[in-house]
Each structure stands twice: as structure tokens, then as C-alpha cells.
CSV table of C-alpha atoms and ligand atoms in Angstrom, one decimal:
chain,number,residue,atom,x,y,z
A,1,MET,CA,-11.9,-2.6,5.0
A,2,ASN,CA,-12.5,-4.8,8.1
A,3,LYS,CA,-12.9,-1.7,10.2
A,4,LEU,CA,-15.7,-0.5,7.9
A,5,ASP,CA,-17.3,-3.9,7.9
A,6,SER,CA,-17.3,-3.9,11.7
A,7,GLU,CA,-19.0,-0.5,11.6
A,8,LEU,CA,-21.6,-1.9,9.1
A,9,ALA,CA,-22.2,-4.8,11.5
A,10,ALA,CA,-22.4,-2.6,14.5
A,11,GLY,CA,-25.1,-0.5,12.7
A,12,GLN,CA,-27.2,-3.5,12.1
A,13,LEU,CA,-26.8,-4.7,15.7
A,14,GLU,CA,-27.9,-1.3,16.9
A,15,ALA,CA,-30.9,-1.3,14.5
A,16,ALA,CA,-31.9,-4.7,16.0
A,17,GLY,CA,-31.9,-3.2,19.5
A,18,PHE,CA,-28.5,-4.3,20.7
A,19,VAL,CA,-26.2,-1.9,22.6
A,20,PRO,CA,-22.5,-2.2,23.2
A,21,ALA,CA,-21.7,-4.3,26.3
A,22,ARG,CA,-19.9,-2.7,29.2
A,23,ASP,CA,-17.2,-5.4,29.0
A,24,GLU,CA,-16.6,-8.8,27.4
A,25,GLU,CA,-17.9,-10.6,30.4
A,26,SER,CA,-21.3,-9.1,30.2
A,27,ALA,CA,-21.8,-9.4,26.4
A,28,CYS,CA,-24.7,-11.5,25.4
A,29,LEU,CA,-23.4,-11.7,21.8
A,30,VAL,CA,-19.9,-11.7,20.5
A,31,LEU,CA,-19.3,-11.2,16.8
A,32,LEU,CA,-15.7,-11.8,15.7
A,33,ASN,CA,-14.6,-10.0,12.6
A,34,THR,CA,-11.6,-11.9,11.1
A,35,CYS,CA,-8.7,-11.6,8.7
A,36,SER,CA,-7.1,-14.4,6.8
A,37,VAL,CA,-4.3,-12.6,4.9
A,38,ARG,CA,-1.7,-14.4,7.0
A,39,ALA,CA,-1.9,-17.7,8.7
A,40,LYS,CA,-1.2,-16.1,12.0
A,41,ALA,CA,-4.3,-13.8,11.8
A,42,GLN,CA,-6.4,-16.8,10.9
A,43,ASP,CA,-5.0,-18.9,13.7
A,44,LYS,CA,-5.6,-16.1,16.2
A,45,ALA,CA,-9.2,-15.7,15.0
A,46,THR,CA,-10.0,-19.5,15.4
A,47,SER,CA,-8.3,-19.7,18.8
A,48,VAL,CA,-10.2,-16.7,20.1
A,49,LEU,CA,-13.4,-18.3,18.7
A,50,SER,CA,-12.7,-21.5,20.5
A,51,ASP,CA,-12.0,-19.6,23.8
A,52,TYR,CA,-15.4,-17.9,23.5
A,53,THR,CA,-17.4,-21.0,22.6
A,54,GLN,CA,-15.7,-23.4,25.0
A,55,ASP,CA,-14.4,-21.8,28.2
A,56,GLU,CA,-16.7,-18.8,28.2
A,57,ARG,CA,-19.8,-20.6,27.2
A,58,ALA,CA,-19.3,-23.0,30.1
A,59,ARG,CA,-19.4,-19.9,32.4
A,60,ASN,CA,-21.8,-17.8,30.4
A,61,GLY,CA,-24.2,-20.2,28.7
A,62,HIS,CA,-26.5,-17.8,27.1
A,63,ARG,CA,-23.9,-16.0,25.0
A,64,LEU,CA,-24.2,-16.1,21.2
A,65,VAL,CA,-21.0,-16.3,19.2
A,66,GLY,CA,-20.7,-15.4,15.5
A,67,VAL,CA,-17.9,-15.1,13.0
A,68,MET,CA,-17.7,-12.7,10.0
A,69,GLY,CA,-14.9,-11.6,7.6
A,70,CYS,CA,-12.4,-13.4,5.5
A,71,VAL,CA,-12.0,-16.5,7.8
A,72,ALA,CA,-15.8,-16.9,7.8
A,73,GLN,CA,-15.8,-16.8,4.0
A,74,GLN,CA,-12.9,-19.2,3.8
A,75,MET,CA,-13.9,-21.8,6.4
A,76,LYS,CA,-17.7,-21.5,6.1
A,77,GLU,CA,-19.7,-24.4,7.8
A,78,ARG,CA,-16.5,-25.8,9.4
A,79,LEU,CA,-16.8,-23.0,11.9
A,80,LEU,CA,-20.2,-24.3,13.0
A,81,THR,CA,-18.9,-27.6,14.1
A,82,ALA,CA,-16.2,-29.0,16.5
A,83,PRO,CA,-13.9,-27.6,17.7
A,84,TYR,CA,-15.3,-24.1,16.9
A,85,HIS,CA,-19.0,-24.4,17.5
A,86,ALA,CA,-20.0,-20.9,16.3
A,87,ASP,CA,-23.7,-20.1,16.4
A,88,PHE,CA,-23.6,-18.3,13.1
A,89,VAL,CA,-21.2,-17.5,10.2
A,90,LEU,CA,-21.5,-14.5,8.0
A,91,GLY,CA,-19.6,-14.5,4.6
A,92,THR,CA,-17.8,-11.3,3.4
A,93,GLY,CA,-20.7,-10.6,1.0
A,94,ASN,CA,-23.5,-11.2,3.5
A,95,ILE,CA,-23.1,-8.4,6.2
A,96,SER,CA,-26.5,-6.9,5.2
A,97,GLN,CA,-28.2,-10.2,6.3
A,98,LEU,CA,-27.0,-9.8,9.9
A,99,ARG,CA,-30.3,-8.2,11.1
A,100,GLU,CA,-32.4,-11.1,9.7
A,101,ILE,CA,-29.9,-13.6,11.3
A,102,LEU,CA,-30.2,-11.9,14.6
A,103,GLU,CA,-34.0,-12.4,14.5
A,104,ARG,CA,-33.5,-16.1,13.7
A,105,LEU,CA,-31.1,-16.4,16.6
A,106,LEU,CA,-33.4,-14.7,19.0
A,107,ALA,CA,-36.1,-17.2,17.9
A,108,GLY,CA,-33.8,-20.0,19.0
A,109,GLU,CA,-32.2,-21.1,15.7
A,110,ARG,CA,-28.5,-22.0,15.8
A,111,GLY,CA,-25.8,-23.1,13.3
A,112,ILE,CA,-26.7,-20.5,10.7
A,113,LEU,CA,-24.5,-20.0,7.6
A,114,ALA,CA,-25.0,-17.0,5.4
A,115,TYR,CA,-22.5,-17.4,2.5
A,116,GLU,CA,-22.3,-16.4,-1.1
A,117,PRO,CA,-19.7,-18.6,-3.0
A,118,GLU,CA,-18.9,-16.0,-5.6
A,119,CYS,CA,-19.0,-13.0,-3.3
A,120,SER,CA,-20.0,-10.9,-6.2
A,121,GLY,CA,-22.6,-8.5,-4.7
A,122,TRP,CA,-22.0,-5.1,-3.4
A,123,ASP,CA,-23.5,-5.6,0.1
A,124,TYR,CA,-23.0,-2.1,1.4
A,125,ASP,CA,-25.7,0.1,2.8
A,126,PRO,CA,-24.2,3.4,3.9
A,127,SER,CA,-27.2,4.2,6.0
A,128,THR,CA,-26.4,1.3,8.4
A,129,VAL,CA,-22.8,2.3,9.2
A,130,ARG,CA,-22.3,2.9,13.0
A,131,ARG,CA,-19.1,5.1,13.2
A,132,LYS,CA,-17.0,5.8,16.3
A,133,SER,CA,-16.7,9.5,15.4
A,134,LEU,CA,-18.9,11.8,13.3
A,135,ARG,CA,-15.7,13.6,12.2
A,136,SER,CA,-14.0,10.7,10.4
A,137,ALA,CA,-15.4,8.1,8.0
A,138,PHE,CA,-14.2,5.2,5.9
A,139,VAL,CA,-16.1,5.1,2.6
A,140,ALA,CA,-15.8,2.1,0.3
A,141,VAL,CA,-15.4,2.8,-3.4
A,142,SER,CA,-14.8,-0.7,-4.5
A,143,ARG,CA,-15.0,-4.2,-3.0
A,144,GLY,CA,-12.9,-7.3,-3.8
A,145,CYS,CA,-9.8,-7.4,-6.0
A,146,SER,CA,-9.0,-8.8,-9.4
A,147,ASN,CA,-5.2,-8.5,-9.3
A,148,LEU,CA,-4.3,-12.0,-8.4
A,149,CYS,CA,-0.9,-11.2,-6.7
A,150,SER,CA,0.5,-14.7,-6.4
A,151,TYR,CA,0.7,-14.7,-2.6
A,152,CYS,CA,-2.7,-13.1,-1.8
A,153,ILE,CA,-5.9,-14.7,-0.6
A,154,VAL,CA,-8.0,-11.6,-0.9
A,155,PRO,CA,-9.5,-12.2,-4.3
A,156,TYR,CA,-10.6,-15.7,-3.1
A,157,VAL,CA,-12.3,-14.5,0.1
A,158,ARG,CA,-13.6,-11.1,-1.1
A,159,GLY,CA,-14.3,-11.8,-4.7
A,160,THR,CA,-13.3,-10.0,-7.9
A,161,ILE,CA,-13.4,-6.2,-7.9
A,162,ARG,CA,-16.8,-4.5,-7.9
A,163,HIS,CA,-17.0,-0.7,-8.3
A,164,ARG,CA,-19.5,1.4,-6.5
A,165,GLU,CA,-21.6,3.9,-8.5
A,166,PRO,CA,-20.0,7.4,-8.3
A,167,LYS,CA,-23.4,9.0,-7.5
A,168,SER,CA,-23.8,6.8,-4.4
A,169,ILE,CA,-20.2,7.6,-3.2
A,170,ILE,CA,-20.7,11.3,-3.7
A,171,GLU,CA,-24.1,11.3,-1.9
A,172,GLU,CA,-22.7,9.5,1.0
A,173,VAL,CA,-19.7,11.9,1.4
A,174,LYS,CA,-22.0,14.9,1.1
A,175,LEU,CA,-24.3,13.5,3.8
A,176,LEU,CA,-21.2,12.9,6.0
A,177,THR,CA,-19.8,16.4,5.6
A,178,GLU,CA,-23.3,17.9,6.3
A,179,THR,CA,-23.2,16.1,9.7
A,180,GLY,CA,-19.8,17.3,10.7
A,181,CYS,CA,-17.4,14.8,9.0
A,182,ILE,CA,-14.1,16.5,7.9
A,183,ASP,CA,-11.9,13.4,7.3
A,184,VAL,CA,-12.8,10.9,4.7
A,185,CYS,CA,-10.8,7.8,3.8
A,186,LEU,CA,-11.8,6.1,0.5
A,187,LEU,CA,-11.4,2.4,0.7
A,188,GLY,CA,-10.6,-0.3,-1.9
A,189,GLN,CA,-8.0,-3.1,-2.1
A,190,ASN,CA,-6.7,-1.2,-5.2
A,191,VAL,CA,-8.5,2.2,-5.2
A,192,ASN,CA,-6.6,3.5,-8.2
A,193,ALA,CA,-8.2,0.7,-10.4
A,194,TYR,CA,-11.6,2.3,-9.7
A,195,ARG,CA,-13.7,2.9,-12.8
A,196,TYR,CA,-17.4,3.1,-13.4
A,197,ASP,CA,-19.1,3.9,-16.7
A,198,GLY,CA,-16.1,6.0,-17.9
A,199,VAL,CA,-15.5,7.6,-14.5
A,200,GLU,CA,-12.0,6.8,-13.4
A,201,PHE,CA,-10.5,7.3,-9.9
A,202,VAL,CA,-9.0,10.7,-10.7
A,203,HIS,CA,-12.5,11.9,-11.9
A,204,LEU,CA,-14.1,10.6,-8.7
A,205,LEU,CA,-11.5,12.5,-6.6
A,206,GLU,CA,-12.1,15.7,-8.5
A,207,ARG,CA,-15.8,15.5,-7.7
A,208,LEU,CA,-15.3,14.7,-4.1
A,209,ALA,CA,-12.7,17.4,-3.6
A,210,HIS,CA,-15.3,20.1,-4.3
A,211,ILE,CA,-17.6,19.0,-1.5
A,212,ASP,CA,-18.0,21.7,1.2
A,213,GLY,CA,-16.6,21.0,4.6
A,214,MET,CA,-14.1,18.4,3.6
A,215,ARG,CA,-10.7,18.9,5.3
A,216,ARG,CA,-8.8,15.7,4.9
A,217,LEU,CA,-9.4,13.4,1.9
A,218,ARG,CA,-7.3,10.2,1.8
A,219,PHE,CA,-7.5,6.9,0.1
A,220,ILE,CA,-6.1,3.4,0.7
A,221,THR,CA,-4.6,1.2,-0.8
A,222,THR,CA,-2.7,2.5,-3.8
A,223,HIS,CA,-1.4,-0.2,-6.1
A,224,PRO,CA,1.8,1.3,-7.6
A,225,LYS,CA,1.0,0.0,-11.1
A,226,ASP,CA,-2.3,2.0,-11.2
A,227,LEU,CA,-1.2,5.3,-9.6
A,228,CYS,CA,-1.2,8.0,-12.4
A,229,LEU,CA,0.5,11.4,-12.4
A,230,ASP,CA,-2.9,13.2,-12.6
A,231,THR,CA,-3.9,11.7,-9.2
A,232,VAL,CA,-0.5,12.7,-7.7
A,233,LYS,CA,-0.9,16.3,-9.0
A,234,MET,CA,-4.4,16.4,-7.5
A,235,MET,CA,-3.1,15.3,-4.1
A,236,ALA,CA,-1.0,18.4,-4.0
A,237,HIS,CA,-4.0,20.6,-3.2
A,238,PRO,CA,-6.5,20.7,-0.3
A,239,PRO,CA,-8.6,18.9,0.8
A,240,PHE,CA,-6.2,16.0,0.1
A,241,ALA,CA,-4.1,14.9,3.0
A,242,PRO,CA,-0.4,14.5,2.3
A,243,TYR,CA,-0.4,10.8,2.9
A,244,ILE,CA,-0.3,7.7,0.7
A,245,SER,CA,-0.1,4.0,1.4
A,246,MET,CA,1.7,2.4,-1.6
A,247,PRO,CA,2.9,-1.2,-0.9
A,248,LEU,CA,6.3,-2.1,-2.5
A,249,GLN,CA,6.2,-5.8,-1.4
A,250,SER,CA,9.7,-6.4,-2.8
A,251,GLY,CA,12.5,-4.3,-4.3
A,252,SER,CA,13.6,-7.2,-6.5
A,253,ASP,CA,12.3,-7.2,-10.1
A,254,ARG,CA,12.6,-11.0,-10.2
A,255,VAL,CA,10.5,-11.4,-7.1
A,256,LEU,CA,8.0,-8.7,-8.2
A,257,CYS,CA,7.5,-10.7,-11.4
A,258,LEU,CA,6.9,-13.9,-9.4
A,259,MET,CA,4.5,-12.0,-7.2
A,260,ASN,CA,2.6,-10.9,-10.3
A,261,ARG,CA,2.7,-7.3,-9.1
A,262,GLY,CA,3.0,-5.7,-12.6
A,263,TYR,CA,5.7,-3.1,-11.9
A,264,THR,CA,9.5,-3.0,-11.6
A,265,LYS,CA,11.5,-1.3,-8.8
A,266,GLU,CA,12.4,1.6,-11.3
A,267,GLU,CA,8.7,2.1,-12.0
A,268,TYR,CA,7.9,2.1,-8.3
A,269,MET,CA,10.7,4.6,-7.6
A,270,GLU,CA,9.4,6.9,-10.4
A,271,LYS,CA,6.1,7.1,-8.5
A,272,VAL,CA,7.9,7.9,-5.3
A,273,CYS,CA,9.6,10.7,-7.1
A,274,TRP,CA,6.3,12.1,-8.4
A,275,LEU,CA,5.0,12.1,-4.9
A,276,ARG,CA,8.0,13.8,-3.4
A,277,GLU,CA,8.1,16.4,-6.2
A,278,HIS,CA,4.4,17.3,-6.3
A,279,VAL,CA,2.9,16.7,-2.8
A,280,GLU,CA,4.7,18.8,-0.3
A,281,GLY,CA,5.6,16.9,2.9
A,282,CYS,CA,3.9,13.7,1.6
A,283,PHE,CA,4.1,10.8,4.0
A,284,ILE,CA,4.6,7.5,2.1
A,285,SER,CA,3.8,4.3,3.9
A,286,SER,CA,4.6,1.0,2.3
A,287,ASP,CA,4.1,-2.8,2.9
A,288,ILE,CA,7.0,-5.1,2.5
A,289,MET,CA,7.1,-8.9,2.5
A,290,VAL,CA,10.1,-10.9,3.5
A,291,GLY,CA,10.8,-14.5,2.7
A,292,PHE,CA,8.8,-14.9,-0.5
A,293,PRO,CA,9.5,-18.4,-2.0
A,294,GLY,CA,13.0,-18.4,-3.5
A,295,GLU,CA,13.9,-14.9,-2.3
A,296,THR,CA,17.7,-14.8,-2.4
A,297,ASP,CA,20.2,-12.6,-0.4
A,298,ALA,CA,20.6,-10.5,-3.6
A,299,ASP,CA,16.8,-10.1,-3.9
A,300,PHE,CA,16.6,-9.0,-0.3
A,301,GLU,CA,19.5,-6.5,-0.7
A,302,ASP,CA,17.5,-5.0,-3.6
A,303,THR,CA,14.6,-4.5,-1.2
A,304,LEU,CA,16.8,-2.8,1.3
A,305,GLN,CA,18.2,-0.6,-1.4
A,306,VAL,CA,14.7,0.6,-2.4
A,307,VAL,CA,13.9,1.2,1.3
A,308,ARG,CA,17.0,3.4,1.5
A,309,LEU,CA,16.2,5.3,-1.7
A,310,ALA,CA,12.5,5.8,-1.1
A,311,GLN,CA,13.1,6.9,2.5
A,312,PHE,CA,9.6,5.6,3.5
A,313,ASP,CA,7.9,7.4,6.3
A,314,ASN,CA,6.5,4.1,7.6
A,315,VAL,CA,6.7,0.5,6.6
A,316,TYR,CA,4.4,-2.4,7.6
A,317,SER,CA,6.6,-5.4,7.2
A,318,PHE,CA,5.4,-9.0,7.0
A,319,ILE,CA,6.9,-12.4,6.9
A,320,TYR,CA,5.6,-14.3,3.9
A,321,SER,CA,2.9,-16.8,4.9
A,322,PRO,CA,1.7,-19.4,2.4
A,323,ARG,CA,-2.1,-19.1,1.9
A,324,PRO,CA,-4.7,-21.5,0.5
A,325,PHE,CA,-5.9,-21.1,-3.1
A,326,THR,CA,-2.8,-18.9,-4.0
A,327,LYS,CA,-0.3,-19.7,-6.8
A,328,ALA,CA,2.7,-19.0,-4.6
A,329,ALA,CA,1.6,-21.7,-2.1
A,330,GLY,CA,2.6,-24.2,-4.8
A,331,PHE,CA,6.0,-22.7,-5.6
A,332,GLY,CA,8.0,-24.7,-3.0
A,333,ASN,CA,11.4,-23.2,-2.7
A,334,GLU,CA,10.8,-22.1,0.9
A,335,VAL,CA,13.4,-19.8,2.4
A,336,GLU,CA,14.9,-21.1,5.7
A,337,ARG,CA,13.2,-19.8,8.8
A,338,GLU,CA,16.3,-18.5,10.4
A,339,VAL,CA,17.3,-16.6,7.2
A,340,VAL,CA,13.8,-15.1,7.0
A,341,LYS,CA,14.0,-14.0,10.6
A,342,ALA,CA,17.4,-12.4,10.2
A,343,ARG,CA,16.3,-10.5,7.0
A,344,PHE,CA,13.1,-9.4,8.8
A,345,GLU,CA,15.2,-7.9,11.7
A,346,ARG,CA,17.4,-6.1,9.3
A,347,LEU,CA,14.5,-4.5,7.5
A,348,LEU,CA,12.9,-3.5,10.8
A,349,ALA,CA,16.2,-1.9,12.0
A,350,LEU,CA,16.6,0.0,8.8
A,351,GLN,CA,13.0,1.3,8.8
A,352,ARG,CA,13.3,2.3,12.5
A,353,GLU,CA,16.2,4.6,11.5
A,354,ASN,CA,14.1,6.0,8.6
A,355,ASN,CA,11.1,6.5,10.9
A,356,THR,CA,13.2,8.4,13.5
A,357,LYS,CA,14.7,10.6,10.8
A,358,ARG,CA,11.2,11.4,9.4
A,359,LEU,CA,9.5,12.2,12.7
A,360,ARG,CA,12.3,14.1,14.5
A,361,PRO,CA,11.8,17.4,12.5
A,362,PHE,CA,8.3,17.7,13.9
A,363,VAL,CA,9.6,18.5,17.4
A,364,ARG,CA,8.7,22.1,18.3
A,365,LYS,CA,6.5,22.4,15.3
A,366,THR,CA,2.7,22.9,15.5
A,367,VAL,CA,0.5,20.3,13.9
A,368,GLU,CA,-3.2,19.9,13.4
A,369,VAL,CA,-4.6,16.9,15.3
A,370,LEU,CA,-7.9,15.2,14.8
A,371,VAL,CA,-8.6,13.4,18.1
A,372,ASP,CA,-9.8,9.9,17.4
A,373,GLY,CA,-9.3,7.8,20.6
A,374,MET,CA,-7.3,6.9,23.6
A,375,SER,CA,-3.5,6.2,23.5
A,376,ARG,CA,-2.6,2.5,23.3
A,377,LYS,CA,0.0,2.8,26.0
A,378,ASP,CA,-1.9,5.1,28.4
A,379,ARG,CA,-5.7,4.5,28.3
A,380,SER,CA,-6.3,7.8,30.2
A,381,ALA,CA,-4.5,9.9,27.5
A,382,CYS,CA,-6.1,10.9,24.3
A,383,CYS,CA,-4.5,10.7,20.9
A,384,GLY,CA,-5.3,11.6,17.3
A,385,ARG,CA,-3.8,11.9,13.8
A,386,SER,CA,-2.0,14.6,11.9
A,387,PRO,CA,-2.9,15.3,8.3
A,388,GLN,CA,0.1,12.9,7.4
A,389,ASN,CA,-1.7,10.2,9.4
A,390,ILE,CA,0.9,10.2,12.1
A,391,ILE,CA,-0.3,9.2,15.6
A,392,VAL,CA,0.0,12.2,18.0
A,393,ASN,CA,-0.4,11.4,21.7
A,394,LEU,CA,-1.7,14.2,23.9
A,395,PRO,CA,-1.0,13.0,27.5
A,396,ASP,CA,-1.6,16.2,29.3
A,397,ASP,CA,-4.8,17.3,27.6
A,398,ARG,CA,-8.4,16.4,28.0
A,399,CYS,CA,-10.0,16.2,24.5
A,400,GLU,CA,-13.1,14.5,23.1
A,401,ILE,CA,-13.2,12.1,20.2
A,402,GLY,CA,-13.9,14.2,17.1
A,403,GLU,CA,-12.2,17.4,18.4
A,404,LEU,CA,-9.8,19.2,16.1
A,405,VAL,CA,-6.9,20.9,17.8
A,406,LEU,CA,-3.5,22.4,17.2
A,407,ALA,CA,-0.7,20.8,19.2
A,408,GLU,CA,3.0,21.7,19.7
A,409,ILE,CA,5.1,18.6,19.3
A,410,THR,CA,7.3,18.0,22.3
A,411,LYS,CA,8.7,14.5,21.5
A,412,ALA,CA,9.2,12.2,18.5
A,413,GLY,CA,9.2,8.5,18.9
A,414,ILE,CA,9.7,5.8,16.2
A,415,HIS,CA,6.0,5.5,15.3
A,416,SER,CA,4.3,8.4,16.9
A,417,LEU,CA,4.6,11.9,18.2
A,418,VAL,CA,3.8,13.5,21.6
A,419,GLY,CA,2.2,17.0,21.8
A,420,LYS,CA,0.6,19.6,23.9
A,421,VAL,CA,-2.6,21.3,22.8
A,422,THR,CA,-2.1,25.0,22.0
A,423,LYS,CA,-5.4,25.8,20.3
A,424,ARG,CA,-8.8,24.2,20.0
A,425,LEU,CA,-10.0,24.6,16.4
A,426,MET,CA,-13.3,22.6,16.4
A,427,PRO,CA,-15.3,20.9,19.2
A,428,ALA,CA,-16.5,17.4,18.8
A,429,PRO,CA,-19.7,17.4,16.7
A,430,ALA,CA,-23.0,16.9,18.6
A,431,PRO,CA,-24.3,13.4,18.2
A,432,LYS,CA,-27.3,12.8,16.0
A,433,PRO,CA,-30.6,13.2,17.9
B,1,LIG,N1,-4.2,-4.4,-1.7
B,1,LIG,C1,-3.0,-4.1,-1.1
B,1,LIG,C2,-1.8,-4.1,-2.1
B,1,LIG,O1,-2.0,-4.1,-3.3
B,1,LIG,O2,-0.7,-4.2,-1.7
B,1,LIG,C3,-2.7,-5.0,0.1
B,1,LIG,C4,-3.8,-5.7,0.8
B,1,LIG,S1,-3.2,-7.0,1.8
B,1,LIG,C5,-4.7,-7.4,2.5
B,1,LIG,C6,-2.2,-6.2,3.0
B,1,LIG,C7,-0.8,-6.6,3.1
B,1,LIG,O3,-0.7,-7.9,3.6
B,1,LIG,C8,-0.1,-6.7,1.7
B,1,LIG,O4,0.4,-5.4,1.3
B,1,LIG,C9,1.0,-7.7,1.9
B,1,LIG,O5,2.3,-7.0,2.3
B,1,LIG,C10,0.5,-8.5,3.1
B,1,LIG,N2,0.3,-9.9,2.7
B,1,LIG,C11,-0.7,-10.3,1.8
B,1,LIG,N3,-0.6,-11.6,1.6
B,1,LIG,C12,0.4,-12.0,2.4
B,1,LIG,C13,1.0,-13.3,2.6
B,1,LIG,N4,0.6,-14.4,2.0
B,1,LIG,N5,2.0,-13.4,3.5
B,1,LIG,C14,2.5,-12.3,4.2
B,1,LIG,N6,2.0,-11.0,4.0
B,1,LIG,C15,1.0,-10.9,3.1
B,2,LIG,FE1,-4.1,-8.9,-2.7
B,2,LIG,FE2,-2.7,-7.9,-4.7
B,2,LIG,FE3,-5.3,-7.5,-4.6
B,2,LIG,FE4,-3.6,-6.2,-2.9
B,2,LIG,S1,-3.7,-6.0,-5.1
B,2,LIG,S2,-5.5,-7.3,-2.4
B,2,LIG,S3,-2.1,-7.8,-2.6
B,2,LIG,S4,-4.3,-9.4,-4.8
């Protein structure tokens, strides 16, 4: 969701006449998009902000610095004063005001706060999204979340769930495919809770699946309690990509109840079985939290047991971080730091084994890769994603962002594959005039 918000902001900057800077040093404006899901992300955002406004401003006095995203929504006017000194702050529901704020900044105004306490609007104008590639797009179907998981700050910084009109989603996707997009990822904190005037998520998927030109249709994030069998059966057919992100959070029913997640481990596993049965080769990614208040050794063993049973293809694991406004922050019952660290390491080690097992069978197989950027490790090598959303590095080939190729896999790592292009299926689309 933050990536899409950055693209929305980039579109407005462009419309106001700004162009991307060659490098950080030469930028005349820096806009930090921030996350406050964990304290570490928030601390990083405020520390980077201070670096920009203090050290950098001393060297580069003209530079304007702004903050958007969840930290902006959470800290508001505090970011305009010491020690942060941002020039402007943009709440999560105020991205569409960026252009007007830029005009005020250029007229010499500073210390601008655009903030909506309830964060109840939609604030999404598809015509202003500036995407990196014309081949892939994030498309929001809902904003905010009403689930109130006891650890999560999202409902407080992004508001309660608001659903987007189906007509507007369908129009945006049609327009995207007409200009060469083949890979659409629908976004919502809980996409499966989507409903608008009797149209439920599965109905929306049905309508989108019929749009010409679509090759990979995905959605994130799936809340296990809201995933229905009809959606899973629909995922079995093109243009759906065989990929799902379905956070488990914990494998202990006791902890899941304290987290207010609304499912048990048996119910979660039932949905994993649906996916394995109906969606051939489906990659299942999950989020797991370690060290929730009062998590016992037995609770943690339950989590490991589900990880073994589910054979996740990928897991994003997090150490629990108490967040303001949330119920769990008042639970007390903190788990000792050393215990949490040891559990975290065990979870990582187990998932590393699973990842390796899941990626190894790709070696010597041919996979379709949509090139989307440069490799993290080697900035001269390009990389892309397979339909299962696996990163495929293509170190020996020259490709353009947006190209669709077939690659033979030569090596499997823990989190990514290495391949060699064997056929070029589609060139990168021509940029808009
Ligand atoms: N909507 C998604 C869902 O239902 O799971 C998750 C969105 S949340 C922004 C992304 C991930 O951050 C969560 O799945 C959770 O594992 C992690 N997370 C959220 N709050 C956290 C906290 N207080 N401490 C540590 N991790 C947290
Ligand atoms: Fe946070 Fe739960 Fe909503 Fe996900 S479903 S955003 S974890 S409150």
C-alpha cells in the first residue's frame, strides 16, 4: 500500500513540474513515505528525517523535506518542530493535496500540516499514479482496516475500511491493460473483506478476470478468516497467478484469540488445504509474529508445528513490537528479550529449510519472468518475478523493465532463483507519448 501511495505522490510531483533527481545530493525536495507498523520502522523514519533536516540542510539549505504515510498520520504537527523540523506533513488520507501543498511551499510557506483525524475519505485518483513499469500495477480496492487485531496500529493510522466502487476499479484495470499492463495486484489490508453494494470480493475477481490482456492477477493481503472456497476455486484458472499472502501470525489458538484474529489453527490449515488442492503449484506466503505478550514455549511450539504442516513457500517473520493505541500494548506480560530472540532464530532456521525445499525443484525448469528492476546484490544485473511471485535474477542477460521472458533456472537460493533467458515473449511497452 505504501508503494502505491509513493506512486500517487510521484504522479503529483510530476504534474507540478518536478522530475526525479539524479541522486539524493542533488534533490531539491525529499518526501519520506513512512511505516509505523513496528517501532523500528518508525524510529528509522524519524532518524532519516532528522538526518535530512539537520546535517543535509546545513549543506544543502534550499532543500524541502516532507513526511507522508503512517508516521505522518501518527505524529502530525510534532514532525514540524524540534528535533525533526519537516517543512510539511501529509496524513495518510491527504495525498491528493500534495500538489496544492507544493504550490504553497514554492510560494515560501513552511510548516504545513495536511491531516484528517478520521482518515475516512478515499483519496485515490487513479489518473495521478506514476508507475515504474507500464506492465505491472498495484490497484487499491479498499483503504483502511476495521479488524482491530490487538497488536496492530493500522486501523488507527489508516482509518476504518472504505471500499472502492467496483466500476472505478474495473475501469482502472481496463485502462491499464489497454496500455500494456499484464500484471495487476489488487491491494487492501484485508482484500477478502471487500464488499460494495452487494458486490463481494469474489464477484469483483470474476469481473476482472474477463478483462482482455490480463496475464497475472494477484491480491494482497488475504485475511484467513475471510478467504472463501469460491475465491480459491477461482484462483485455479488464468489469469490468476498461483500466489497468495495469508498471514498466520501465530499457530497457537490461545494467542490467536488474544490477537483477535478470528480463526483457529485448524481453520487456518483448512484454507491451506483448499489452496494446495485447488490451485496447482500455489505459493503460499505468510507473516508470523514472535514474542506476543504472554507467548509461552508451548504456544511457540504450536506455531512451529503449523509452519511444518503448511510448508509455507515464504514467511515474513517479525518480533512483536508494542504499538501506541493498540490493546496489546496494555497487556503487560512481556516475553523476555533473549527468549524472543531464540524463538525468532528457530523460526528463521525452520523456514530457511522450507524455502530451500520449495525452490530447489525449479532448477533446470523454464519459468516465465516479468522483468521489474535490478538485482539487489548486483545493480548491473536485472531481475523479475515468476507467476508465483518468486524473485528471479538474470545476471547474464540484458533486459528492460517491463519485458516478459522465459528463463531456464540454473540455481535456487533461499529466497530467489537465478536464471538464463531462453526466449523473449514480449518487449517492454512503449512509454506514453
Ligand atoms: N493486513 C495484514 C493481515 O491481516 O495480516 C497485515 C498487515 S500488517 C501492516 C503487516 C504485518 O506486520 C502483519 O502481518 C504482522 O505480522 C506485522 N505486524 C503488525 N503489527 C505488528 C506489531 N505490533 N509487531 C510486530 N509485527 C507486527
Ligand atoms: Fe492490522 Fe489486522 Fe487489519 Fe491486518 S487485518 S491491517 S493485522 S488490524
